[in-house]
Amino acid sequence: MNKHELSAWWRLGLSGGYGAYLLWVLFLAGQEAISTAMYYRTASMLFFIVLIWLSAWYLQRRKGVDQDERDRAITTAATQFALIAVVAIIAATPIVLFEIILGAKETITLRLDWAEFYINACLTFAIWVEAGTTVFLHLRDRRQVE
């Protein structure tokens, strides 16, 4: 397992755990918990900052050959899948919200206490898709070589 694949594995694990936490906060914790409990926001932002800091630290720490041609091709494909996934989520969100909200209310109001979690969820989903695609492509590449 090379450094590129190892980095993708731990990004996949951390973003999966953080994504599960965000899903719990957004859908299972209840609206009162998001509006009133500041520790959800603090824990959410701290975890996201740690994820970004660990990624930057690991990239600075790596020695030797960073990427070969196969790693660059895998990175390009994974980044494309992540961008497509984020664009699809962001494009689908207003459609889903408008269908749900227009049936219940005449006006649509933006909930700023949910916006922070939504932005974090979109970024975490992009990291998760990129890391998952990278892991999948490395595993497929390894099977083809052997």
JSON list of C-alpha atoms in Angstrom, two decimals:
[
{"chain": "A", "resi": 1, "resn": "MET", "atom": "CA", "xyz": [0.00, 0.00, 0.00]},
{"chain": "A", "resi": 2, "resn": "ASN", "atom": "CA", "xyz": [1.54, 3.28, -1.06]},
{"chain": "A", "resi": 3, "resn": "LYS", "atom": "CA", "xyz": [1.27, 6.61, 0.74]},
{"chain": "A", "resi": 4, "resn": "HIS", "atom": "CA", "xyz": [-1.43, 7.89, -1.58]},
{"chain": "A", "resi": 5, "resn": "GLU", "atom": "CA", "xyz": [-3.69, 4.93, -0.82]},
{"chain": "A", "resi": 6, "resn": "LEU", "atom": "CA", "xyz": [-2.95, 5.07, 2.91]},
{"chain": "A", "resi": 7, "resn": "SER", "atom": "CA", "xyz": [-3.92, 8.75, 2.95]},
{"chain": "A", "resi": 8, "resn": "ALA", "atom": "CA", "xyz": [-7.17, 7.90, 1.16]},
{"chain": "A", "resi": 9, "resn": "TRP", "atom": "CA", "xyz": [-8.00, 5.16, 3.70]},
{"chain": "A", "resi": 10, "resn": "TRP", "atom": "CA", "xyz": [-7.69, 7.43, 6.74]},
{"chain": "A", "resi": 11, "resn": "ARG", "atom": "CA", "xyz": [-9.55, 10.26, 4.96]},
{"chain": "A", "resi": 12, "resn": "LEU", "atom": "CA", "xyz": [-12.31, 7.78, 4.16]},
{"chain": "A", "resi": 13, "resn": "GLY", "atom": "CA", "xyz": [-12.53, 6.69, 7.80]},
{"chain": "A", "resi": 14, "resn": "LEU", "atom": "CA", "xyz": [-12.46, 10.18, 9.30]},
{"chain": "A", "resi": 15, "resn": "SER", "atom": "CA", "xyz": [-14.91, 11.66, 6.81]},
{"chain": "A", "resi": 16, "resn": "GLY", "atom": "CA", "xyz": [-17.22, 8.66, 7.23]},
{"chain": "A", "resi": 17, "resn": "GLY", "atom": "CA", "xyz": [-17.23, 9.10, 11.00]},
{"chain": "A", "resi": 18, "resn": "TYR", "atom": "CA", "xyz": [-17.75, 12.83, 10.73]},
{"chain": "A", "resi": 19, "resn": "GLY", "atom": "CA", "xyz": [-20.50, 12.31, 8.14]},
{"chain": "A", "resi": 20, "resn": "ALA", "atom": "CA", "xyz": [-22.28, 9.91, 10.50]},
{"chain": "A", "resi": 21, "resn": "TYR", "atom": "CA", "xyz": [-22.03, 12.53, 13.26]},
{"chain": "A", "resi": 22, "resn": "LEU", "atom": "CA", "xyz": [-23.49, 15.21, 10.97]},
{"chain": "A", "resi": 23, "resn": "LEU", "atom": "CA", "xyz": [-26.34, 12.93, 9.92]},
{"chain": "A", "resi": 24, "resn": "TRP", "atom": "CA", "xyz": [-27.10, 12.27, 13.57]},
{"chain": "A", "resi": 25, "resn": "VAL", "atom": "CA", "xyz": [-27.10, 15.98, 14.39]},
{"chain": "A", "resi": 26, "resn": "LEU", "atom": "CA", "xyz": [-29.18, 16.94, 11.36]},
{"chain": "A", "resi": 27, "resn": "PHE", "atom": "CA", "xyz": [-31.77, 14.17, 11.43]},
{"chain": "A", "resi": 28, "resn": "LEU", "atom": "CA", "xyz": [-31.79, 12.40, 14.79]},
{"chain": "A", "resi": 29, "resn": "ALA", "atom": "CA", "xyz": [-30.83, 14.97, 17.43]},
{"chain": "A", "resi": 30, "resn": "GLY", "atom": "CA", "xyz": [-33.88, 17.13, 16.84]},
{"chain": "A", "resi": 31, "resn": "GLN", "atom": "CA", "xyz": [-34.34, 20.77, 15.94]},
{"chain": "A", "resi": 32, "resn": "GLU", "atom": "CA", "xyz": [-34.07, 22.02, 19.51]},
{"chain": "A", "resi": 33, "resn": "ALA", "atom": "CA", "xyz": [-30.63, 20.46, 19.90]},
{"chain": "A", "resi": 34, "resn": "ILE", "atom": "CA", "xyz": [-29.26, 22.32, 16.89]},
{"chain": "A", "resi": 35, "resn": "SER", "atom": "CA", "xyz": [-30.80, 25.63, 17.86]},
{"chain": "A", "resi": 36, "resn": "THR", "atom": "CA", "xyz": [-29.90, 25.60, 21.53]},
{"chain": "A", "resi": 37, "resn": "ALA", "atom": "CA", "xyz": [-26.81, 23.44, 22.07]},
{"chain": "A", "resi": 38, "resn": "MET", "atom": "CA", "xyz": [-23.65, 25.28, 21.12]},
{"chain": "A", "resi": 39, "resn": "TYR", "atom": "CA", "xyz": [-21.48, 22.22, 21.75]},
{"chain": "A", "resi": 40, "resn": "TYR", "atom": "CA", "xyz": [-22.80, 20.54, 18.58]},
{"chain": "A", "resi": 41, "resn": "ARG", "atom": "CA", "xyz": [-21.48, 23.45, 16.55]},
{"chain": "A", "resi": 42, "resn": "THR", "atom": "CA", "xyz": [-18.20, 23.60, 18.45]},
{"chain": "A", "resi": 43, "resn": "ALA", "atom": "CA", "xyz": [-17.57, 19.85, 18.18]},
{"chain": "A", "resi": 44, "resn": "SER", "atom": "CA", "xyz": [-18.53, 19.90, 14.52]},
{"chain": "A", "resi": 45, "resn": "MET", "atom": "CA", "xyz": [-16.18, 22.73, 13.62]},
{"chain": "A", "resi": 46, "resn": "LEU", "atom": "CA", "xyz": [-13.32, 21.34, 15.73]},
{"chain": "A", "resi": 47, "resn": "PHE", "atom": "CA", "xyz": [-13.57, 17.95, 14.09]},
{"chain": "A", "resi": 48, "resn": "PHE", "atom": "CA", "xyz": [-13.63, 19.49, 10.62]},
{"chain": "A", "resi": 49, "resn": "ILE", "atom": "CA", "xyz": [-10.59, 21.66, 11.46]},
{"chain": "A", "resi": 50, "resn": "VAL", "atom": "CA", "xyz": [-8.75, 18.58, 12.77]},
{"chain": "A", "resi": 51, "resn": "LEU", "atom": "CA", "xyz": [-9.57, 16.71, 9.56]},
{"chain": "A", "resi": 52, "resn": "ILE", "atom": "CA", "xyz": [-8.19, 19.52, 7.41]},
{"chain": "A", "resi": 53, "resn": "TRP", "atom": "CA", "xyz": [-5.13, 19.97, 9.66]},
{"chain": "A", "resi": 54, "resn": "LEU", "atom": "CA", "xyz": [-4.33, 16.24, 9.58]},
{"chain": "A", "resi": 55, "resn": "SER", "atom": "CA", "xyz": [-4.59, 16.24, 5.80]},
{"chain": "A", "resi": 56, "resn": "ALA", "atom": "CA", "xyz": [-2.21, 19.20, 5.50]},
{"chain": "A", "resi": 57, "resn": "TRP", "atom": "CA", "xyz": [0.21, 17.74, 8.06]},
{"chain": "A", "resi": 58, "resn": "TYR", "atom": "CA", "xyz": [0.29, 14.38, 6.30]},
{"chain": "A", "resi": 59, "resn": "LEU", "atom": "CA", "xyz": [0.90, 15.98, 2.91]},
{"chain": "A", "resi": 60, "resn": "GLN", "atom": "CA", "xyz": [3.81, 18.01, 4.32]},
{"chain": "A", "resi": 61, "resn": "ARG", "atom": "CA", "xyz": [5.27, 14.99, 6.12]},
{"chain": "A", "resi": 62, "resn": "ARG", "atom": "CA", "xyz": [5.40, 12.62, 3.14]},
{"chain": "A", "resi": 63, "resn": "LYS", "atom": "CA", "xyz": [8.88, 11.91, 1.86]},
{"chain": "A", "resi": 64, "resn": "GLY", "atom": "CA", "xyz": [10.03, 10.40, -1.41]},
{"chain": "A", "resi": 65, "resn": "VAL", "atom": "CA", "xyz": [8.02, 10.18, -4.59]},
{"chain": "A", "resi": 66, "resn": "ASP", "atom": "CA", "xyz": [4.69, 11.90, -4.07]},
{"chain": "A", "resi": 67, "resn": "GLN", "atom": "CA", "xyz": [2.81, 10.46, -7.03]},
{"chain": "A", "resi": 68, "resn": "ASP", "atom": "CA", "xyz": [3.48, 8.41, -10.09]},
{"chain": "A", "resi": 69, "resn": "GLU", "atom": "CA", "xyz": [1.40, 8.45, -13.26]},
{"chain": "A", "resi": 70, "resn": "ARG", "atom": "CA", "xyz": [-1.17, 5.98, -11.94]},
{"chain": "A", "resi": 71, "resn": "ASP", "atom": "CA", "xyz": [-1.62, 7.99, -8.73]},
{"chain": "A", "resi": 72, "resn": "ARG", "atom": "CA", "xyz": [-2.15, 11.17, -10.75]},
{"chain": "A", "resi": 73, "resn": "ALA", "atom": "CA", "xyz": [-4.76, 9.44, -12.92]},
{"chain": "A", "resi": 74, "resn": "ILE", "atom": "CA", "xyz": [-6.51, 8.10, -9.83]},
{"chain": "A", "resi": 75, "resn": "THR", "atom": "CA", "xyz": [-6.44, 11.53, -8.18]},
{"chain": "A", "resi": 76, "resn": "THR", "atom": "CA", "xyz": [-7.91, 13.15, -11.29]},
{"chain": "A", "resi": 77, "resn": "ALA", "atom": "CA", "xyz": [-10.73, 10.61, -11.53]},
{"chain": "A", "resi": 78, "resn": "ALA", "atom": "CA", "xyz": [-11.50, 10.78, -7.80]},
{"chain": "A", "resi": 79, "resn": "THR", "atom": "CA", "xyz": [-11.60, 14.58, -7.85]},
{"chain": "A", "resi": 80, "resn": "GLN", "atom": "CA", "xyz": [-13.97, 14.55, -10.80]},
{"chain": "A", "resi": 81, "resn": "PHE", "atom": "CA", "xyz": [-16.32, 12.14, -9.01]},
{"chain": "A", "resi": 82, "resn": "ALA", "atom": "CA", "xyz": [-16.22, 14.29, -5.86]},
{"chain": "A", "resi": 83, "resn": "LEU", "atom": "CA", "xyz": [-17.06, 17.46, -7.79]},
{"chain": "A", "resi": 84, "resn": "ILE", "atom": "CA", "xyz": [-19.91, 15.75, -9.62]},
{"chain": "A", "resi": 85, "resn": "ALA", "atom": "CA", "xyz": [-21.28, 14.42, -6.32]},
{"chain": "A", "resi": 86, "resn": "VAL", "atom": "CA", "xyz": [-21.17, 17.85, -4.65]},
{"chain": "A", "resi": 87, "resn": "VAL", "atom": "CA", "xyz": [-22.79, 19.56, -7.62]},
{"chain": "A", "resi": 88, "resn": "ALA", "atom": "CA", "xyz": [-25.53, 16.91, -7.63]},
{"chain": "A", "resi": 89, "resn": "ILE", "atom": "CA", "xyz": [-26.17, 17.36, -3.89]},
{"chain": "A", "resi": 90, "resn": "ILE", "atom": "CA", "xyz": [-26.23, 21.15, -4.11]},
{"chain": "A", "resi": 91, "resn": "ALA", "atom": "CA", "xyz": [-28.47, 21.07, -7.18]},
{"chain": "A", "resi": 92, "resn": "ALA", "atom": "CA", "xyz": [-30.88, 18.55, -5.64]},
{"chain": "A", "resi": 93, "resn": "THR", "atom": "CA", "xyz": [-31.19, 20.31, -2.28]},
{"chain": "A", "resi": 94, "resn": "PRO", "atom": "CA", "xyz": [-33.40, 23.23, -3.41]},
{"chain": "A", "resi": 95, "resn": "ILE", "atom": "CA", "xyz": [-35.62, 20.88, -5.39]},
{"chain": "A", "resi": 96, "resn": "VAL", "atom": "CA", "xyz": [-36.18, 18.62, -2.39]},
{"chain": "A", "resi": 97, "resn": "LEU", "atom": "CA", "xyz": [-36.62, 21.54, 0.01]},
{"chain": "A", "resi": 98, "resn": "PHE", "atom": "CA", "xyz": [-39.03, 23.38, -2.29]},
{"chain": "A", "resi": 99, "resn": "GLU", "atom": "CA", "xyz": [-41.18, 20.27, -2.72]},
{"chain": "A", "resi": 100, "resn": "ILE", "atom": "CA", "xyz": [-41.34, 19.69, 1.03]},
{"chain": "A", "resi": 101, "resn": "ILE", "atom": "CA", "xyz": [-41.70, 23.31, 2.13]},
{"chain": "A", "resi": 102, "resn": "LEU", "atom": "CA", "xyz": [-44.06, 24.57, -0.58]},
{"chain": "A", "resi": 103, "resn": "GLY", "atom": "CA", "xyz": [-46.63, 22.00, 0.43]},
{"chain": "A", "resi": 104, "resn": "ALA", "atom": "CA", "xyz": [-46.56, 23.22, 4.04]},
{"chain": "A", "resi": 105, "resn": "LYS", "atom": "CA", "xyz": [-45.87, 26.95, 3.88]},
{"chain": "A", "resi": 106, "resn": "GLU", "atom": "CA", "xyz": [-46.28, 29.88, 1.56]},
{"chain": "A", "resi": 107, "resn": "THR", "atom": "CA", "xyz": [-42.88, 31.41, 2.30]},
{"chain": "A", "resi": 108, "resn": "ILE", "atom": "CA", "xyz": [-39.47, 29.85, 2.54]},
{"chain": "A", "resi": 109, "resn": "THR", "atom": "CA", "xyz": [-37.14, 30.99, 5.28]},
{"chain": "A", "resi": 110, "resn": "LEU", "atom": "CA", "xyz": [-33.45, 30.20, 5.52]},
{"chain": "A", "resi": 111, "resn": "ARG", "atom": "CA", "xyz": [-32.47, 28.50, 8.74]},
{"chain": "A", "resi": 112, "resn": "LEU", "atom": "CA", "xyz": [-28.98, 29.81, 9.47]},
{"chain": "A", "resi": 113, "resn": "ASP", "atom": "CA", "xyz": [-28.44, 27.36, 12.32]},
{"chain": "A", "resi": 114, "resn": "TRP", "atom": "CA", "xyz": [-28.81, 24.52, 9.78]},
{"chain": "A", "resi": 115, "resn": "ALA", "atom": "CA", "xyz": [-26.70, 26.19, 7.08]},
{"chain": "A", "resi": 116, "resn": "GLU", "atom": "CA", "xyz": [-23.43, 25.58, 8.91]},
{"chain": "A", "resi": 117, "resn": "PHE", "atom": "CA", "xyz": [-24.15, 21.86, 9.22]},
{"chain": "A", "resi": 118, "resn": "TYR", "atom": "CA", "xyz": [-25.28, 21.70, 5.59]},
{"chain": "A", "resi": 119, "resn": "ILE", "atom": "CA", "xyz": [-22.05, 23.29, 4.34]},
{"chain": "A", "resi": 120, "resn": "ASN", "atom": "CA", "xyz": [-19.99, 20.94, 6.51]},
{"chain": "A", "resi": 121, "resn": "ALA", "atom": "CA", "xyz": [-22.02, 17.99, 5.25]},
{"chain": "A", "resi": 122, "resn": "CYS", "atom": "CA", "xyz": [-21.42, 18.96, 1.61]},
{"chain": "A", "resi": 123, "resn": "LEU", "atom": "CA", "xyz": [-17.66, 19.33, 2.15]},
{"chain": "A", "resi": 124, "resn": "THR", "atom": "CA", "xyz": [-17.48, 16.11, 4.15]},
{"chain": "A", "resi": 125, "resn": "PHE", "atom": "CA", "xyz": [-19.43, 14.28, 1.46]},
{"chain": "A", "resi": 126, "resn": "ALA", "atom": "CA", "xyz": [-16.98, 15.54, -1.17]},
{"chain": "A", "resi": 127, "resn": "ILE", "atom": "CA", "xyz": [-14.00, 14.34, 0.89]},
{"chain": "A", "resi": 128, "resn": "TRP", "atom": "CA", "xyz": [-15.71, 10.99, 1.48]},
{"chain": "A", "resi": 129, "resn": "VAL", "atom": "CA", "xyz": [-16.51, 10.46, -2.21]},
{"chain": "A", "resi": 130, "resn": "GLU", "atom": "CA", "xyz": [-12.98, 11.46, -3.24]},
{"chain": "A", "resi": 131, "resn": "ALA", "atom": "CA", "xyz": [-11.35, 9.17, -0.68]},
{"chain": "A", "resi": 132, "resn": "GLY", "atom": "CA", "xyz": [-13.72, 6.29, -1.44]},
{"chain": "A", "resi": 133, "resn": "THR", "atom": "CA", "xyz": [-13.11, 6.59, -5.17]},
{"chain": "A", "resi": 134, "resn": "THR", "atom": "CA", "xyz": [-9.36, 6.74, -4.58]},
{"chain": "A", "resi": 135, "resn": "VAL", "atom": "CA", "xyz": [-9.46, 3.59, -2.45]},
{"chain": "A", "resi": 136, "resn": "PHE", "atom": "CA", "xyz": [-11.64, 1.78, -4.99]},
{"chain": "A", "resi": 137, "resn": "LEU", "atom": "CA", "xyz": [-9.42, 2.74, -7.91]},
{"chain": "A", "resi": 138, "resn": "HIS", "atom": "CA", "xyz": [-6.27, 1.69, -6.04]},
{"chain": "A", "resi": 139, "resn": "LEU", "atom": "CA", "xyz": [-7.81, -1.67, -5.20]},
{"chain": "A", "resi": 140, "resn": "ARG", "atom": "CA", "xyz": [-8.91, -2.15, -8.81]},
{"chain": "A", "resi": 141, "resn": "ASP", "atom": "CA", "xyz": [-5.48, -1.12, -10.06]},
{"chain": "A", "resi": 142, "resn": "ARG", "atom": "CA", "xyz": [-3.80, -3.56, -7.71]},
{"chain": "A", "resi": 143, "resn": "ARG", "atom": "CA", "xyz": [-6.05, -6.42, -8.90]},
{"chain": "A", "resi": 144, "resn": "GLN", "atom": "CA", "xyz": [-5.25, -5.63, -12.54]},
{"chain": "A", "resi": 145, "resn": "VAL", "atom": "CA", "xyz": [-1.50, -5.63, -11.91]},
{"chain": "A", "resi": 146, "resn": "GLU", "atom": "CA", "xyz": [-1.50, -8.94, -10.04]}
]
